[in-house]
XYZ file of N, CA and C in Angstrom:
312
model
N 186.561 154.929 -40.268
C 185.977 155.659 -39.172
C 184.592 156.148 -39.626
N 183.814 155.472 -38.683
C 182.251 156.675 -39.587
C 181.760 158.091 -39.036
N 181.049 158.753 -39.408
C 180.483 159.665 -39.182
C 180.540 160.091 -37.472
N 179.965 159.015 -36.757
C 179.704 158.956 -35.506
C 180.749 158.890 -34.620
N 181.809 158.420 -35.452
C 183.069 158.105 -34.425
C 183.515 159.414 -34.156
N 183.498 160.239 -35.938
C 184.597 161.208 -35.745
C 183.597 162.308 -34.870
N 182.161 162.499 -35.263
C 181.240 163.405 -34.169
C 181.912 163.125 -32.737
N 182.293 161.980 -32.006
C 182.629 161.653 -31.209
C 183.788 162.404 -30.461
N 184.690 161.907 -31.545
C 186.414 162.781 -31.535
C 185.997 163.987 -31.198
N 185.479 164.671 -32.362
C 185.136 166.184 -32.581
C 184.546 166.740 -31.249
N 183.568 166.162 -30.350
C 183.060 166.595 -29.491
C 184.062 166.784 -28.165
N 184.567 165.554 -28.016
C 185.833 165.200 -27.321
C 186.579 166.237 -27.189
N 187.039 166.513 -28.063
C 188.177 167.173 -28.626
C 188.110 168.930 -28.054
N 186.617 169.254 -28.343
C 186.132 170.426 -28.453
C 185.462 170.940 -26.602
N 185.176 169.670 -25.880
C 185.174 169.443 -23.924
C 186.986 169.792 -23.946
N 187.807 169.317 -24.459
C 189.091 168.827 -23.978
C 190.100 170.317 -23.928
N 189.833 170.579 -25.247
C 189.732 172.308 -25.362
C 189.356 173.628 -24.411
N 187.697 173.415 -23.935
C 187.368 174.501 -23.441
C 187.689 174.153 -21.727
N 188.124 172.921 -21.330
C 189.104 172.694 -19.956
C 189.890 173.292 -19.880
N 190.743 173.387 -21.234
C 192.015 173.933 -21.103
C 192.459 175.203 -21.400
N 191.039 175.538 -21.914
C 190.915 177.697 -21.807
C 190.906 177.615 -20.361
N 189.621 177.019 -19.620
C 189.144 177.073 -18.147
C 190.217 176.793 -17.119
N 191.700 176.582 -17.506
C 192.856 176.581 -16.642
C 193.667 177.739 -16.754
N 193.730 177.909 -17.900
C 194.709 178.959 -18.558
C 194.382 180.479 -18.368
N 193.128 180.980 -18.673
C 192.578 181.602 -18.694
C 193.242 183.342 -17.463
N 193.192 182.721 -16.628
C 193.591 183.360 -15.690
C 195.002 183.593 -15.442
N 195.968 183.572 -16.618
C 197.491 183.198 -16.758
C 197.272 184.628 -17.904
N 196.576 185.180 -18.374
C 196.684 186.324 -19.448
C 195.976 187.543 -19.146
N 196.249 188.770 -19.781
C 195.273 189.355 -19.540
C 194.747 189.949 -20.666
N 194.976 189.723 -22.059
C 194.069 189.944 -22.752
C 193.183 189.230 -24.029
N 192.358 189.406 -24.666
C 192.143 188.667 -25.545
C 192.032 189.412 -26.581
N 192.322 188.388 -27.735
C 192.142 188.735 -29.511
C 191.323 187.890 -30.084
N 190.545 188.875 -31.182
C 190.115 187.643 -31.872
C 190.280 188.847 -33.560
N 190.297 188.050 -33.803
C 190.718 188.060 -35.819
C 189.328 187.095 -36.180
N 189.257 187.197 -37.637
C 187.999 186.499 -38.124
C 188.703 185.223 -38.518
N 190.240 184.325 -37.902
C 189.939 183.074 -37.779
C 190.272 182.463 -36.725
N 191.197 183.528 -35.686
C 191.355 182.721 -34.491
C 190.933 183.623 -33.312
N 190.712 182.760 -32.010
C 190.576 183.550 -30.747
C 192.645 183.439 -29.917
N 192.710 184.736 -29.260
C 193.782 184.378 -28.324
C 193.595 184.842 -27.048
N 194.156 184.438 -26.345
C 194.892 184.935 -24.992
C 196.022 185.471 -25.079
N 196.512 186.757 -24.089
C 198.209 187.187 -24.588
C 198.494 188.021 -22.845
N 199.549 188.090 -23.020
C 199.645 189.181 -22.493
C 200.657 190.262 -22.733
N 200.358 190.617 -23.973
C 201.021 191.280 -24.687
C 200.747 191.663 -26.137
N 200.062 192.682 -26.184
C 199.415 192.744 -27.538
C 199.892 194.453 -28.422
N 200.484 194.478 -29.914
C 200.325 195.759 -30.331
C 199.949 195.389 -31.656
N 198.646 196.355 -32.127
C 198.483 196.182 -33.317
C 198.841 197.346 -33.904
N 199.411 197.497 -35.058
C 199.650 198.237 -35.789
C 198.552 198.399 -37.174
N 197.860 199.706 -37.370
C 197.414 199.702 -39.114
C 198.042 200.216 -40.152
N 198.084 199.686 -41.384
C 199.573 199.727 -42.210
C 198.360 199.670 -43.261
N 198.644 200.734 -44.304
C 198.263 200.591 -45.791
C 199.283 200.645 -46.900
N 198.662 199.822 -48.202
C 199.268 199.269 -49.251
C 198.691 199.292 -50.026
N 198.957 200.907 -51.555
C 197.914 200.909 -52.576
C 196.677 200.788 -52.098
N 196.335 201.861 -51.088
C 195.114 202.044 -50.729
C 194.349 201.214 -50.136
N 195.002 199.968 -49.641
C 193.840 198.829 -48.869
C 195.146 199.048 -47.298
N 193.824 198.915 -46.546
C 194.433 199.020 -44.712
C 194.276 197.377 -44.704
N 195.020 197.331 -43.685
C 195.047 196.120 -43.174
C 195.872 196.261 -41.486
N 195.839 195.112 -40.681
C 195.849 195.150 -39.388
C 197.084 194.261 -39.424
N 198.702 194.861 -38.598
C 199.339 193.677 -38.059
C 199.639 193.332 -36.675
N 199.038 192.233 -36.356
C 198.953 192.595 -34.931
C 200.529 191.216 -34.584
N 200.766 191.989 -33.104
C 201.868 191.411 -33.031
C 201.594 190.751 -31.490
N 201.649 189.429 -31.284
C 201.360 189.032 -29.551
C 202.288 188.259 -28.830
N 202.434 188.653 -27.765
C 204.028 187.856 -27.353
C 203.165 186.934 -25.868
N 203.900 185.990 -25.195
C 203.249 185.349 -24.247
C 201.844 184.738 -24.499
N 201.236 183.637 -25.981
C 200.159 183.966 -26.205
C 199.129 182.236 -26.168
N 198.122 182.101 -25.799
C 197.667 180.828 -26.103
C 196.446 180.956 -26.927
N 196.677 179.651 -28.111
C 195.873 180.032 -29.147
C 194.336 178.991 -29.016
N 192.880 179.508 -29.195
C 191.969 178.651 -29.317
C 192.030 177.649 -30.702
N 192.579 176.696 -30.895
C 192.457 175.733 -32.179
C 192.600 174.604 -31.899
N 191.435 173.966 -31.957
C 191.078 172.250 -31.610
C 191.957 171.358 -32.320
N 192.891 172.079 -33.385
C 193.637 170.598 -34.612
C 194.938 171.537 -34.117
N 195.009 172.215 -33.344
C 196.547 172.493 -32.935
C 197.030 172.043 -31.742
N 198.244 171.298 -32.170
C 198.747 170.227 -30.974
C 199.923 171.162 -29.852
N 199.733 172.201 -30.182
C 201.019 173.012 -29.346
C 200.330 174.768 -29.343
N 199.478 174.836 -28.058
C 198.549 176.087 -28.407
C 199.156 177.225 -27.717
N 200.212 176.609 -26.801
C 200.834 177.894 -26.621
C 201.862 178.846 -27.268
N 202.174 180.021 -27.458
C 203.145 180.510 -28.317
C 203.983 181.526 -27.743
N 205.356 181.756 -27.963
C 205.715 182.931 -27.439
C 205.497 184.206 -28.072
N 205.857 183.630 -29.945
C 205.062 185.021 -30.449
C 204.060 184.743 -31.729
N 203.169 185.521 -31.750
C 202.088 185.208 -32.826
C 202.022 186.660 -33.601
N 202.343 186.473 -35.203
C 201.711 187.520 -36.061
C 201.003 187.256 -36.564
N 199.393 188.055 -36.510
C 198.838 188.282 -37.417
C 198.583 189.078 -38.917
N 198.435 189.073 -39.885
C 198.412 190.121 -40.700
C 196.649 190.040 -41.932
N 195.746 191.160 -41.214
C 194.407 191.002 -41.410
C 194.334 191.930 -42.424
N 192.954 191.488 -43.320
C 192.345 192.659 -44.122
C 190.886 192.950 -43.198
N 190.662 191.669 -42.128
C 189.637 191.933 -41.480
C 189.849 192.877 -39.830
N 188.472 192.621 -39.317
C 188.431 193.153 -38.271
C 189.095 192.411 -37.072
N 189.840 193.486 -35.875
C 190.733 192.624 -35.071
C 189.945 193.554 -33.458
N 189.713 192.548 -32.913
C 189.354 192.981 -31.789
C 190.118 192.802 -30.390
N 190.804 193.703 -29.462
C 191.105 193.572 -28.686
C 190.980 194.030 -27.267
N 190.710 192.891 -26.264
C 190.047 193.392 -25.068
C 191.097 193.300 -23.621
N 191.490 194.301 -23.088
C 192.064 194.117 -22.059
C 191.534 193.354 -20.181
N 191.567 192.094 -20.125
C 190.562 191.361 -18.925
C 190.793 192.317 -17.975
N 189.855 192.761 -16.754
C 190.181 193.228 -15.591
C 190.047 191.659 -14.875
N 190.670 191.545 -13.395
C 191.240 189.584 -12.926
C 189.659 189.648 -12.831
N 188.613 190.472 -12.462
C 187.226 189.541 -12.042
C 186.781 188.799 -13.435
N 186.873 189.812 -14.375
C 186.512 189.001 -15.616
C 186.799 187.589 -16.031
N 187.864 187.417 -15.256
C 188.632 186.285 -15.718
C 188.265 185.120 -14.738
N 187.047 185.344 -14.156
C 186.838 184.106 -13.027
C 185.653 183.341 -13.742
N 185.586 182.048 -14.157
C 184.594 181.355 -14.890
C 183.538 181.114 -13.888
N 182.334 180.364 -14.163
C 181.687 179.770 -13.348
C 182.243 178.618 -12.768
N 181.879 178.318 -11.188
C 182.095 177.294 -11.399
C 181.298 175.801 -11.338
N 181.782 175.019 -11.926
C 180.614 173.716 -12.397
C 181.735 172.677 -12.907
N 181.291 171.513 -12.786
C 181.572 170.368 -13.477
C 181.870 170.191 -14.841
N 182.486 170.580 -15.973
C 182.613 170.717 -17.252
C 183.562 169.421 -17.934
């Protein structure tokens, strides 16, 4: 496979993806993001928990769809996280949740 093919895939892959936020999207109402994944949930509690003096974040999400282009099954019923980083979580109000619309 060369270079160009897999740019190809990769691009593919990465249209094929943000369709399938652009359906879903409106099926959750909140989002997460951690410093390696984005989610959708609708159902989110994070807890902060320390250990010998370092905090860390466990977040717990039930009903959840995950942004990852090499994951073949993105929906989940439950997802733990467990961070030393920053976890951000935003509750959608439904207008938020209306994309543009266009040809994508």
């Amino acid at each position: 496979m060369s270079s160009e093919d897999l740019e190809k895939y990769e691009s593919a892959a990465e249209l094929a993806l943000y369709r399938e936020y652009r359906d879903v999207v409106g099926l959750f109402s909140h989002v997460v993001e951690t410093e390696r994944r984005f989610y959708l949930c609708n159902s989110v509690d994070v807890k902060v928990r320390s250990d010998g003096g370092e905090v860390f974040f466990d977040v717990t999400m039930h009903d959840a769809w995950v942004w990852d282009i090499y994951r073949p099954a993105r929906f989940a019923k439950t997802v733990r996280v467990v961070t030393f980083k920053d976890v951000n979580v935003e509750e959608l109000a439904k207008s938020e949740l209306e994309l543009p619309k266009g040809n994508f």
